[in-house]
Structures are given as structure tokens and as C-alpha cells.
CSV table of C-alpha atoms and ligand atoms in Angstrom, one decimal:
chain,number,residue,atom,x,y,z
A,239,UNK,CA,190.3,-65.1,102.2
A,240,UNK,CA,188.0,-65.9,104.4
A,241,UNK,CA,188.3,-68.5,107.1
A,242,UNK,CA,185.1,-69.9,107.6
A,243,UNK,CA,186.0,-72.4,110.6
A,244,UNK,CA,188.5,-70.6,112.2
A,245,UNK,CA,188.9,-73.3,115.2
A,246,UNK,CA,190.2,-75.9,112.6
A,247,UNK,CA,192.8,-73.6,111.8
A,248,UNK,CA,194.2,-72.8,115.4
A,249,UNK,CA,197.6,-74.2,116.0
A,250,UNK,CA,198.0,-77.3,118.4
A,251,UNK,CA,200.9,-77.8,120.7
A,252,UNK,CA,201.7,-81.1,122.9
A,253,UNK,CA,205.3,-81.1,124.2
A,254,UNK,CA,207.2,-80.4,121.6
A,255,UNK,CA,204.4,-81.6,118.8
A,256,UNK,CA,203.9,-78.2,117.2
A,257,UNK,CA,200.9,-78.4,114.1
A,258,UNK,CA,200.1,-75.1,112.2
A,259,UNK,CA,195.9,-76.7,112.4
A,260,UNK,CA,193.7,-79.0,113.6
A,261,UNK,CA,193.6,-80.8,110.4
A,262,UNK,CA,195.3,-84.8,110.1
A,263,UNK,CA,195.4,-87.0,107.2
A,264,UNK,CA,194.0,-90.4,108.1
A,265,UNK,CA,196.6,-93.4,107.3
A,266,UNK,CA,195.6,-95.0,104.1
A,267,UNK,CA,196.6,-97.8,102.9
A,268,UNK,CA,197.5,-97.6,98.9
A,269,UNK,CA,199.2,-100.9,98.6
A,270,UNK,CA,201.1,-99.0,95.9
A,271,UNK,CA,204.9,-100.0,96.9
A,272,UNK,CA,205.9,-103.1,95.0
A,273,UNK,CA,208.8,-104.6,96.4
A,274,UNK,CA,207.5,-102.9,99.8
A,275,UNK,CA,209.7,-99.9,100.0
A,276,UNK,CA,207.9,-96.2,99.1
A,277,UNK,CA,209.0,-95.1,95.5
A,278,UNK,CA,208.9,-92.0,94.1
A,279,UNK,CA,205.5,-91.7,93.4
A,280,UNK,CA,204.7,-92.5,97.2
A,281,UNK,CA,207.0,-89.6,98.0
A,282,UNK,CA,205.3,-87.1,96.0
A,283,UNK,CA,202.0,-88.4,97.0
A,284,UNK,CA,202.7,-87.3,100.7
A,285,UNK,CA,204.5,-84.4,99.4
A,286,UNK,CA,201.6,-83.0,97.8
A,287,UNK,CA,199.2,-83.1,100.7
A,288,UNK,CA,201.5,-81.7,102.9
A,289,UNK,CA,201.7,-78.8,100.4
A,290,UNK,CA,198.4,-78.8,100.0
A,291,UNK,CA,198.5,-77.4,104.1
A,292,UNK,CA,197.2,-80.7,106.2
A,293,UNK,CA,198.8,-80.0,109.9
A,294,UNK,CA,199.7,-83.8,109.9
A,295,UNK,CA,200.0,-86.5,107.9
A,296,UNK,CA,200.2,-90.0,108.9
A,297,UNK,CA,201.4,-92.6,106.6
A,298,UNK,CA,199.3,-95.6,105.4
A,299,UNK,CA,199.9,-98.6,107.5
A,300,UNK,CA,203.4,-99.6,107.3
A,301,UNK,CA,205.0,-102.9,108.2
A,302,UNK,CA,206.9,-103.6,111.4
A,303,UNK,CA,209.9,-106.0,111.6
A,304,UNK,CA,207.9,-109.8,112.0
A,305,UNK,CA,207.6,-112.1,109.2
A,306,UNK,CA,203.7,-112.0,109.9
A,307,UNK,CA,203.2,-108.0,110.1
A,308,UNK,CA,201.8,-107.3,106.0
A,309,UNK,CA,198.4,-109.0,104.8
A,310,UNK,CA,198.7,-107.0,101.7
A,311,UNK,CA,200.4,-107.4,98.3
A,312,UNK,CA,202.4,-104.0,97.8
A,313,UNK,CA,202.4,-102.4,101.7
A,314,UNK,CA,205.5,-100.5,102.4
A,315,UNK,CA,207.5,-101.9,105.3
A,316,UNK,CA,209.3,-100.3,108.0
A,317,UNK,CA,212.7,-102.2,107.8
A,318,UNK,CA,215.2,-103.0,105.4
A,319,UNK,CA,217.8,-100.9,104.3
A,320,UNK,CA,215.6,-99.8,100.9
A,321,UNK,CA,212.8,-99.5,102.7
A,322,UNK,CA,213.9,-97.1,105.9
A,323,UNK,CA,215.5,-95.2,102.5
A,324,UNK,CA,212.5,-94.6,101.2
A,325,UNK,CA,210.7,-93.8,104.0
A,326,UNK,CA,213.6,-90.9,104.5
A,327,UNK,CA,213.0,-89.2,101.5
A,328,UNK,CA,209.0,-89.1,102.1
A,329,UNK,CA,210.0,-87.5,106.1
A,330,UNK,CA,212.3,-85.0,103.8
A,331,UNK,CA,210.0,-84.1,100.7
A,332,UNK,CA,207.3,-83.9,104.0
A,333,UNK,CA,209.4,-81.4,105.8
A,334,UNK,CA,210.6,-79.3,103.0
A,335,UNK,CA,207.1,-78.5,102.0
A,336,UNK,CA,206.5,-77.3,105.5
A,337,UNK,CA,204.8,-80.7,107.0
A,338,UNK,CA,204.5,-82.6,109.8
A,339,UNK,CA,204.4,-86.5,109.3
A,340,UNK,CA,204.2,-89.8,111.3
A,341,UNK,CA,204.4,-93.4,110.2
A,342,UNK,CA,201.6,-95.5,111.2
A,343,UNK,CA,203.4,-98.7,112.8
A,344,UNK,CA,201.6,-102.0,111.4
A,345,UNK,CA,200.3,-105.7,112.0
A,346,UNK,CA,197.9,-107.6,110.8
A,347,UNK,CA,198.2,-110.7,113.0
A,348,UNK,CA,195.3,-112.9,111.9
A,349,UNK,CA,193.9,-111.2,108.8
A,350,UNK,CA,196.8,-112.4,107.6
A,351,UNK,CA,196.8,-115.1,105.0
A,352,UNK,CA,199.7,-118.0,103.8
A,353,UNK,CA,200.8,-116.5,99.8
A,354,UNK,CA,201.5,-112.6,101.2
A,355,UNK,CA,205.1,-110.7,101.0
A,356,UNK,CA,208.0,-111.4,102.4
A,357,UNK,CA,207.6,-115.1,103.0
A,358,UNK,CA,204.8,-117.0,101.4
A,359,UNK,CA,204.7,-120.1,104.0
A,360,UNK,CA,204.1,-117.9,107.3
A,361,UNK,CA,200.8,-118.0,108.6
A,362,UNK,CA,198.7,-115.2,110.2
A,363,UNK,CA,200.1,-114.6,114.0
A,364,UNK,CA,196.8,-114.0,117.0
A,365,UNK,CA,196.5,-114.0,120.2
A,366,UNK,CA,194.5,-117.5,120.2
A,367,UNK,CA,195.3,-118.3,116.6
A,368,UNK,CA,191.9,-117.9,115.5
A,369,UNK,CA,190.5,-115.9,112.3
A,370,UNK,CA,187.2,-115.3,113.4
A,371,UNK,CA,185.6,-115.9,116.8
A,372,UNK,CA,185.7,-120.0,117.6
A,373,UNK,CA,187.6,-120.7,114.2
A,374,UNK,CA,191.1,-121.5,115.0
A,375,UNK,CA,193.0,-121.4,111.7
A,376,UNK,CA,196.1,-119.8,112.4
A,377,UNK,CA,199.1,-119.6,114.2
A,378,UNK,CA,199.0,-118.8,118.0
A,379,UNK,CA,201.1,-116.8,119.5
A,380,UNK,CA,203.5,-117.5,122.1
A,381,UNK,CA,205.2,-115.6,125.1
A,382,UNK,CA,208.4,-115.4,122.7
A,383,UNK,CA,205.9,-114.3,119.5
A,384,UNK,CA,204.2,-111.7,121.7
A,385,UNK,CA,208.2,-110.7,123.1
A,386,UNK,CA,209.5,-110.1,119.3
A,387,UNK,CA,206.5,-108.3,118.2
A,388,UNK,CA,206.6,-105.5,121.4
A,389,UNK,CA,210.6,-105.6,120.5
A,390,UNK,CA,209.8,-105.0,116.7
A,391,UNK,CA,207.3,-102.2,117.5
A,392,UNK,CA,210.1,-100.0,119.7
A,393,UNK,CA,212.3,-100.9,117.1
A,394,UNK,CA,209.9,-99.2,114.1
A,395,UNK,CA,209.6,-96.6,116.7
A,396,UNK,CA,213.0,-95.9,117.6
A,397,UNK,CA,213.7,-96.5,113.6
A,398,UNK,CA,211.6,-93.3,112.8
A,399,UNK,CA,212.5,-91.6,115.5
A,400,UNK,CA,216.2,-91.5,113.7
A,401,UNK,CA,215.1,-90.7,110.3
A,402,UNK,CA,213.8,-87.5,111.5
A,403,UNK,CA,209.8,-88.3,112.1
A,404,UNK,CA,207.5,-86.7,114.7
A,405,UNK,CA,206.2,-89.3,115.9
A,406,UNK,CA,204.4,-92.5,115.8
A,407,UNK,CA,200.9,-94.0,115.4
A,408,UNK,CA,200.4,-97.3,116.3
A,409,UNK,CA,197.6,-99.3,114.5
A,410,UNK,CA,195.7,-101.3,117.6
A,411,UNK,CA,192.6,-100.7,115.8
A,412,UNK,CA,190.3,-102.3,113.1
A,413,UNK,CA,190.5,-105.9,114.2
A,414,UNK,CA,194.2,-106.1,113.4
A,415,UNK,CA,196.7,-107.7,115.9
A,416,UNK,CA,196.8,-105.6,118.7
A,417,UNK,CA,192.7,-104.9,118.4
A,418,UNK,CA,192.4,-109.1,118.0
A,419,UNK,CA,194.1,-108.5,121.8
A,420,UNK,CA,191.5,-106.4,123.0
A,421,UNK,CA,189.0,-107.8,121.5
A,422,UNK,CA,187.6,-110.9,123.2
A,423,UNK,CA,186.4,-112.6,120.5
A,424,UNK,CA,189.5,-113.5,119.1
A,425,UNK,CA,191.7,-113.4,122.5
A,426,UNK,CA,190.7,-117.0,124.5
A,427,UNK,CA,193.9,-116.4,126.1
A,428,UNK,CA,193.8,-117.1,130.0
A,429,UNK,CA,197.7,-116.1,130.6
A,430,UNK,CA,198.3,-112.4,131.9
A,431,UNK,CA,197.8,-111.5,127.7
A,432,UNK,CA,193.8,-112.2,127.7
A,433,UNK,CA,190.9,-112.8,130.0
A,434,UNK,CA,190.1,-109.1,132.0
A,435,UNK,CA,189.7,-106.1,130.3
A,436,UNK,CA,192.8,-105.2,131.9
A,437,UNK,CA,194.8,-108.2,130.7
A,438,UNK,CA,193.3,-107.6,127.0
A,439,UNK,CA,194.6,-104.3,127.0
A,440,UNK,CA,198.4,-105.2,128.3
A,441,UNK,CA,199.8,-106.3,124.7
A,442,UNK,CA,199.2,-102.6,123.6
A,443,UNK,CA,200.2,-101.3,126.7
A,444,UNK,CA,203.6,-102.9,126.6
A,445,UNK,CA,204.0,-101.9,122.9
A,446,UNK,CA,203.8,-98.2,124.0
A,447,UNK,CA,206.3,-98.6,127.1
A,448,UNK,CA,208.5,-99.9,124.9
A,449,UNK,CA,208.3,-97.4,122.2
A,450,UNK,CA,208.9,-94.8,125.0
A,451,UNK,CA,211.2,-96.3,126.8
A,452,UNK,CA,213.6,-96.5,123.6
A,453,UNK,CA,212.7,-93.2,121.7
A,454,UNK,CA,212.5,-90.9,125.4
A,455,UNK,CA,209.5,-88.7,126.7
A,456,UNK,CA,209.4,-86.0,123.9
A,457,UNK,CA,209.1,-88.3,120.9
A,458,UNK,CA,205.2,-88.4,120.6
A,459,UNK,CA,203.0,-91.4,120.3
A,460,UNK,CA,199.5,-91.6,118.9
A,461,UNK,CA,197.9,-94.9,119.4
A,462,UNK,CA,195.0,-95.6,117.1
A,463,UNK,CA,191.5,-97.7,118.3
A,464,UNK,CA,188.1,-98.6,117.8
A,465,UNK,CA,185.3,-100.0,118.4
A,466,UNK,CA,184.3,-101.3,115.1
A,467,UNK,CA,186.4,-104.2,113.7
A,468,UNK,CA,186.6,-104.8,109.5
A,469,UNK,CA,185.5,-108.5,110.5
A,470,UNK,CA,182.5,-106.7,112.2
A,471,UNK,CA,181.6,-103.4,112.0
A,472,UNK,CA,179.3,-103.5,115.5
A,473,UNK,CA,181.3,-104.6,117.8
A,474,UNK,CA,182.7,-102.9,120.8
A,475,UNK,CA,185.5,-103.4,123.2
A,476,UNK,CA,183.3,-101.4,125.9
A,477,UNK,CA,179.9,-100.8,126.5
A,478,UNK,CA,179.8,-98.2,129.5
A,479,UNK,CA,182.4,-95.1,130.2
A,480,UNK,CA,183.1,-97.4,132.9
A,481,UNK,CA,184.7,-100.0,130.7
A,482,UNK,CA,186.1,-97.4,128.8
A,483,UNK,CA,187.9,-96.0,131.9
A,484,UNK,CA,189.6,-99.8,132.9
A,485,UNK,CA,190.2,-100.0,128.8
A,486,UNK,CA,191.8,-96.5,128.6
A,487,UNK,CA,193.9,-96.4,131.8
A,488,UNK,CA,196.9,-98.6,131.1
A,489,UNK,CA,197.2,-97.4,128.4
A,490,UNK,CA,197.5,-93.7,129.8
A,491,UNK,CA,199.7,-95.2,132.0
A,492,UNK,CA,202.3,-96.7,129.4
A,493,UNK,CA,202.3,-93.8,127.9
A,494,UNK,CA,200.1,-92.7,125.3
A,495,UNK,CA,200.5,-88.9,124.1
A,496,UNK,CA,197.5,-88.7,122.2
A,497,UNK,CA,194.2,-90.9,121.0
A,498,UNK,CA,193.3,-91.5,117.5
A,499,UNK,CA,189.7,-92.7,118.1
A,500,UNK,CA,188.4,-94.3,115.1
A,501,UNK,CA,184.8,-94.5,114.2
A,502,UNK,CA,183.1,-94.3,110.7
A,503,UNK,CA,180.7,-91.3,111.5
A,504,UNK,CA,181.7,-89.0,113.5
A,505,UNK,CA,178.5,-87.2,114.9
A,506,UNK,CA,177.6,-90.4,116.4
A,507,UNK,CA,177.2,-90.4,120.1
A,508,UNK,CA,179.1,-93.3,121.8
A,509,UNK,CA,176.7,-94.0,124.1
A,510,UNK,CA,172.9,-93.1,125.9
A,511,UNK,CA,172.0,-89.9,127.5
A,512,UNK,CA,175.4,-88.1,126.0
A,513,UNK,CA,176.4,-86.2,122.5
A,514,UNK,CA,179.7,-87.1,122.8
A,515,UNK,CA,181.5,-88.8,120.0
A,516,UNK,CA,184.2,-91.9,120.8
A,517,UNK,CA,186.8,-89.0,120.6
A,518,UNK,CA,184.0,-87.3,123.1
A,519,UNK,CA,184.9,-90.0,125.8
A,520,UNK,CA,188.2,-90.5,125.8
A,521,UNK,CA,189.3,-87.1,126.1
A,522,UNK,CA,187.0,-86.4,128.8
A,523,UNK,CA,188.1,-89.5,130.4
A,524,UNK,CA,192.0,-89.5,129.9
A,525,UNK,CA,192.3,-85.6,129.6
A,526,UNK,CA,194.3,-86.4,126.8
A,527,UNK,CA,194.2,-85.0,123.6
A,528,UNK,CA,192.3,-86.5,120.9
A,529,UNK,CA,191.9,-86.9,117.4
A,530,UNK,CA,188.4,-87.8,115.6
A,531,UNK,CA,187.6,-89.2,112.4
A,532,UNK,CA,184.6,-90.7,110.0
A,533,UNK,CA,183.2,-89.1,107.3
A,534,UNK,CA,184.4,-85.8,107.9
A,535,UNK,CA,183.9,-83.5,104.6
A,536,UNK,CA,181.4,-86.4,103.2
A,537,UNK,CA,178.1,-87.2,103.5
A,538,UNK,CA,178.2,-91.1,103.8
A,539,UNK,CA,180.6,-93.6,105.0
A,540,UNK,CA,183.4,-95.7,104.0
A,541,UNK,CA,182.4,-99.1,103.6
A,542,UNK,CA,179.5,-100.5,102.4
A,543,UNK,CA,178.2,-102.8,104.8
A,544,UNK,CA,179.1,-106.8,104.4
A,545,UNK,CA,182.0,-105.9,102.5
A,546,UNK,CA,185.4,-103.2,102.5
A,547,UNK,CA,184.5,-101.8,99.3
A,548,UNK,CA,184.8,-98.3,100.0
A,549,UNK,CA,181.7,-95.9,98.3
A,550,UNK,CA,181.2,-92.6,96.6
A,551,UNK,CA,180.6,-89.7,98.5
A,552,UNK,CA,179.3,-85.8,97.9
A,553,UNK,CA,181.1,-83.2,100.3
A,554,UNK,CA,179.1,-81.9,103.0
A,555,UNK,CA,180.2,-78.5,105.4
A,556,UNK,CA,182.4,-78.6,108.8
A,557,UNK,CA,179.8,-77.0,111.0
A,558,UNK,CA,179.2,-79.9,112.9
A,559,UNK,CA,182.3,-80.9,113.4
A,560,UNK,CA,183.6,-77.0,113.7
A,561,UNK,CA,181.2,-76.7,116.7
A,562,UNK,CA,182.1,-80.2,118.7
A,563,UNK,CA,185.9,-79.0,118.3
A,564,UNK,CA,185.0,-75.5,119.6
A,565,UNK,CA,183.0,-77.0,122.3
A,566,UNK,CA,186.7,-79.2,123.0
A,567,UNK,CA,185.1,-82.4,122.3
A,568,UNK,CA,188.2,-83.1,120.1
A,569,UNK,CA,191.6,-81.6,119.3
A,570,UNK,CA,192.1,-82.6,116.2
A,571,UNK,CA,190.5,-83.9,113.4
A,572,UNK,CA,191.5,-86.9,110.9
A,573,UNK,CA,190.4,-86.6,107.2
A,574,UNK,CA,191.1,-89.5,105.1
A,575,UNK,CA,189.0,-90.2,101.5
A,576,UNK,CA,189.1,-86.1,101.2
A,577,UNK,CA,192.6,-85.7,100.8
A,578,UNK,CA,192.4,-88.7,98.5
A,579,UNK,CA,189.6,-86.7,96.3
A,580,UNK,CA,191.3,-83.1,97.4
A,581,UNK,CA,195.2,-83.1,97.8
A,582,UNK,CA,194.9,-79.3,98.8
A,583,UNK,CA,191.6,-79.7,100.7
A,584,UNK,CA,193.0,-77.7,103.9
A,585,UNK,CA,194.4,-75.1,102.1
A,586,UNK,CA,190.6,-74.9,100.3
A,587,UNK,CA,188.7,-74.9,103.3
A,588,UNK,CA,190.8,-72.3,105.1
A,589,UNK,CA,190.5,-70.0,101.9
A,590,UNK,CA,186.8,-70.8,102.4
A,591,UNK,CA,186.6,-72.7,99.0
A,592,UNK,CA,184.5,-75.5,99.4
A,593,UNK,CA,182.6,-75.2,96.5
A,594,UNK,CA,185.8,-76.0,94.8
A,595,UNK,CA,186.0,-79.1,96.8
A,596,UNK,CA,185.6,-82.7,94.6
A,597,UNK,CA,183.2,-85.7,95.7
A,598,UNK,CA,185.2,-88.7,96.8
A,599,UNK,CA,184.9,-91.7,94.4
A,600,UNK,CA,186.6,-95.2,94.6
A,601,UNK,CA,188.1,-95.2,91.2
A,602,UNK,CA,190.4,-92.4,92.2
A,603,UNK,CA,192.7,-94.8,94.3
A,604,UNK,CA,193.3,-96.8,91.5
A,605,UNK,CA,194.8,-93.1,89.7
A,606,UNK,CA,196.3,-91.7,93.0
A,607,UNK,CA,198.9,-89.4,92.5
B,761,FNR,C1,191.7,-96.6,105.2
B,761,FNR,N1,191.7,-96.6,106.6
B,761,FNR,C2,192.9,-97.1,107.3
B,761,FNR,N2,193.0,-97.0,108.6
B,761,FNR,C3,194.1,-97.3,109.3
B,761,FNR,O1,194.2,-97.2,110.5
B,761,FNR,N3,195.2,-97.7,108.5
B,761,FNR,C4,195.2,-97.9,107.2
B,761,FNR,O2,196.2,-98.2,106.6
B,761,FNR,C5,193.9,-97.6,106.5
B,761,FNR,N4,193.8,-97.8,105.2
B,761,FNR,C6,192.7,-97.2,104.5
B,761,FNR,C7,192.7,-97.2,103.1
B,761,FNR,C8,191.7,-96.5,102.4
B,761,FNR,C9,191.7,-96.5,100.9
B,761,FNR,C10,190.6,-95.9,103.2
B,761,FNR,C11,189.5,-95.2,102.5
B,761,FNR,C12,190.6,-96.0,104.5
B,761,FNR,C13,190.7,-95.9,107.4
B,761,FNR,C14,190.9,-94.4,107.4
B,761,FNR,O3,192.1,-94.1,108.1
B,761,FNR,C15,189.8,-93.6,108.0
B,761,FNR,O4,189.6,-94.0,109.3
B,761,FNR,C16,188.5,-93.8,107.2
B,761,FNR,O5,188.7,-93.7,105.8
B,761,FNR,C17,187.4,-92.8,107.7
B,761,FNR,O6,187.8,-91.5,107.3
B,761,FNR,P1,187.1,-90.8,106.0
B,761,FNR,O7,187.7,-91.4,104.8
B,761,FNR,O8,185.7,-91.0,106.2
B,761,FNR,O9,187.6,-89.4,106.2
């Protein structure tokens, strides 16, 4: 046995957040759950890569309580008497292998189209009811909307909380609702809910005092973000680490334990003059810890560029990433199409077997077990 990037492997304690490593599973969506409630096959799925020694898993996206949260055919959802079931056994086969697991809390708001689960009629929910920057095709969201939505997070929250979760993640990333809040391109808004930075953030910001105030202080919550959007992969919510600061401060404020900080590549430096990665930034400018992710494991990215088809990939080594975490660029580290190709794949890098480690490949999601 020999562990060839030790730091990976440390333990990592926030409150009382206790991981055995550094290592996450990225949520993944499988939009394998007909009937939207996980199923057996879901359960063993989680079961096995907690097995296979990931420090924590977070769930695909799952559904909150609003009739416009799910874009997809198939999504789990977070409500319902089946579905919270469901969701149970996955916390219990998680936690009897020796895992850690949080759900990832879920709406789509605009990408949502009329014809998806539970009701076909409802339209996609955003901030200005608009599906890409100046088309206005979809419902608008009103101060009661925007009310129901914060009070269907805390209840997702307070939901897992009781069926024995560590956590939450909530999704504000990826041009989904909360991002289409942030994001001025698709927030016209000029109540307190858009306009400033400041007043683009609050949505996501409320979402996370209410989460807290209804699940307590020790009951940790991860919010995910980005700058990239799946409706366009350059954009970015801020430009400076002075935007950054007015972005990330609320949010700090309400309550946020820890920052998922997506990106698709994660040796890329967020901005002129400085190494540092997205996860780079907001750790140095919250002090909170932070989770990175993009490509880690793989040579190339996930999506092929004008459209989310995600590609082949070969492995590649962790010394890169091994040294940034050292450095404490980044707690933690988020692997997602890896632990698609490699249930076991923390397990095989701590026994330093990454030859044994498989290339990632599309066709395995259609296969996934
Ligand atoms: C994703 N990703 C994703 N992200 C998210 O926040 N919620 C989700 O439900 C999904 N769903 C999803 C499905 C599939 C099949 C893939 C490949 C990706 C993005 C994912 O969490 C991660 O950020 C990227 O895959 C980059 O990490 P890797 O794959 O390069 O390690």
C-alpha cells in the first residue's frame, strides 16, 4: 500500500462534519428514477461508491417541493411520502458502508420546459421569466413564487435533516434558478430580488437563512456556484476578487458552511496575475472551506462545446491537484465522471493503483450500476 497523495487522504473536520478524506463525489444527475423516487438500483449505486471509500457523496440533483423544480424526465424528487422513502434507504445503505452523504437540493427555474413531471401544463419559473437573455418565454416569478420556493428549500433541508443526512448542497449553479438570480442576464428584476450584485445574490442568501434557521447551526450547508452557465459556458457573475468579495459576502453572512465552486478545469486560474483556481478565491476570500472540481482524474472536459454532450476521457495523475491542496488552495476535492468510470476509485488511488483506474466514456451512463 502505498499512498501516493497522502494530503487527499487526510481527514477533514467542520463542526461536526467529520470526512475520513478529501475526496467528494460530484452530484450527478442519472435521470434514472421513473416515477421520481430512487429505487433500488439508485440505492446500490450510492452504496457502492461509498464502499468504494469516497469521503462524501452528494446526490444527483434532486427535486424540491414546487411544481416547477424538475426539467428532467426520471429526476428523483425530494418530497412525497415514496420519494423521502427512498431517499432513506440510500442515507442508510450510505451509512452502513461507512459513508458520508448529502442531497443536492434542486431547481431548474427557466430550463424548465411545459411536458416535464409532475404536471405537464406548468411552465419554467425565473426571476424575469425569460429563457435566454431578452427572450421572455416563461413564467415570471412573483414575491409569493420567490416566498414558496425559499420555504420549499428549508423544507428539503429540514426534510433531510430528519432522515438522518449530513448535510445539504444547494444547486445555485449552472444557470439554473438560483444562478438565473445572480446572473444578470436573465434577472431584469429592479425590486430588492435583481439590479446590484448585492440584490442578485439575496434569493440564494435567503434560501440558506432559511435552511439554517429551520435545521440549527450544526447541520451543514454546502452551497454550489459558478461562473459558467450550461446556456453559456463563458460567462461570469464577477470579473474582479472585488466583485467576488460583494458576491460572496451575503452569502457568508446567511450562512454558508462551505463552497462548492464549480468550474470545468480545475488548474485554471480565475483571474490575471494569480494561480489560484475559483476554489482559490473564495477560500482566500471567505476563509471558508472549499471544495474544487473539473476534470479532476481526466485529461479533458465535460462538455463538448455548443452542446451538453458529455466526452470520453483518459485518466491523468493528482499531482497537480495534490500540490494546490497541500498549498491550501482547496479543502476538498469533487470527482464526478471518475466515480462514474471507477466506483472504487478512492480506494484505488489511496492503494496507489492508478494504473488500474478506467478512462471515462459516455456510454457508461446509459449501463450505470
Ligand atoms: C453533472 N454535473 C452536475 N452538476 C450539478 O451540480 N448537479 C447535477 O445534477 C449534475 N449532473 C451531472 C450529470 C452528469 C452525467 C455529469 C457528467 C455531470 C456536473 C458535475 O457535478 C461536475 O461538476 C462535472 O462533471 C465536472 O466534474 P468531472 O466529471 O470533470 O469530475
Amino acid at each position: 500500500m502505498s499512498a501516493q497523495y497522502p494530503c487527499l487522504f487526510e481527514p477533514f473536520k467542520l463542526g461536526a462534519l467529520e470526512l475520513p478524506n478529501r475526496i467528494v463525489m460530484a452530484p450527478m444527475t442519472r435521470t434514472s428514477s421513473p416515477g421520481n423516487f430512487p429505487n433500488q438500483k439508485n440505492i446500490d449505486y450510492y452504496k457502492r461508491r461509498a464502499e468504494g471509500g469516497v469521503g462524501l457523496i452528494i446526490t444527483e440533483g434532486t427535486c424540491i417541493n414546487h411544481p416547477a423544480a424538475s426539467g428532467y424526465p426520471n429526476v428523483p424528487f425530494f418530497y412525497g411520502e415514496k420519494a423521502l422513502a427512498g431517499w432513506k434507504d440510500v442515507v442508510d445503505a450510505v451509512h452502513s458502508a461507512g459513508g458520508k452523504i448529502m442531497p443536492q437540493l434542486w431547481h431548474v427555474g427557466a430550463v424548465r420546459r411545459p411536458g416535464i413531471e409532475p404536471d405537464a401544463e406548468v411552465p419554467g419559473y425565473g426571476p424575469s421569466g425569460m429563457v435566454a437573455k431578452g427572450k421572455k418565454r416563461c413564467h415570471e416569478m412573483s414575491e409569493n413564487d420567490i416566498a414558496d420556493v425559499i420555504e420549499a428549500f428549508a423544507q428539503g433541508a429540514a426534510d433531510a435533516q430528519k432522515l438522518g443526512f449530513d448535510g445539504v448542497e444547494v444547486h445555485g449553479a449552472h444557470g439554473y434558478l438560483i444562478d438565473q438570480f445572480f446572473w444578470a442576464d436573465l434577472n431584469e428584476r429592479t425590486d430588492q430580488w435583481g439590479g446590484t450584485l448585492q440584490n442578485r445574490t439575496r434569493f440564494a442568501a435567503e434560501i440558506v437563512k432559511a435552511i439554517k434557521d429551520r435545521t440549527g447551526p450544526d447541520f451543514p450547508v454546502i452551497l454550489r456556484w459558478s461562473q459558467w452557465k450550461m446556456q453559456e459556458y463563458t460567462a461570469k457573475l464577477t470579473n474582479t476578487p472585488e466583485e467576488m468579495e460583494t458576491f460572496l459576502k451575503p452569502l457568508v453572512d446567511a450562512g454558508v458552511d462551505i463552497f462548492h465552486c464549480s468550474t470545468r478545469r480545475f488548474w485554471e486560474p480565475e483571474f490575471e496575475r494569480s494561480n489560484l483556481n475559483l476554489a482559490g478565491w473564495v477560500k482566500k476570500i471567505t476563509g471558508k472551506p472549499t471544495i474544487t472540481v473539473g476534470s479532476v482524474g481526466l485529461d479533458n472536459d465535460f462538455i463538448n462545446e455548443g452542446s451538453p454532450v458529455f466526452k470520453e476521457a483518459e485518466t491523468s495523475d493528482l499531482s497537480e491537484l495534490a500540490s494546490r491542496m497541500e498549498a491550501g488552495e482547496f479543502d476538498l476535492a469533487a470527482v464526478g465522471r471518475a466515480l462514474i468510470a471507477n466506483p472504487e476509485w478512492a480506494n484505488q488511488v489511496r492503494d496507489g493503483n492508478m494504473e488500474s483506474l478506467k478512462p471515462y466514456q459516455k456510454e457508461m451512463l446509459a449501463e450505470l450500476i
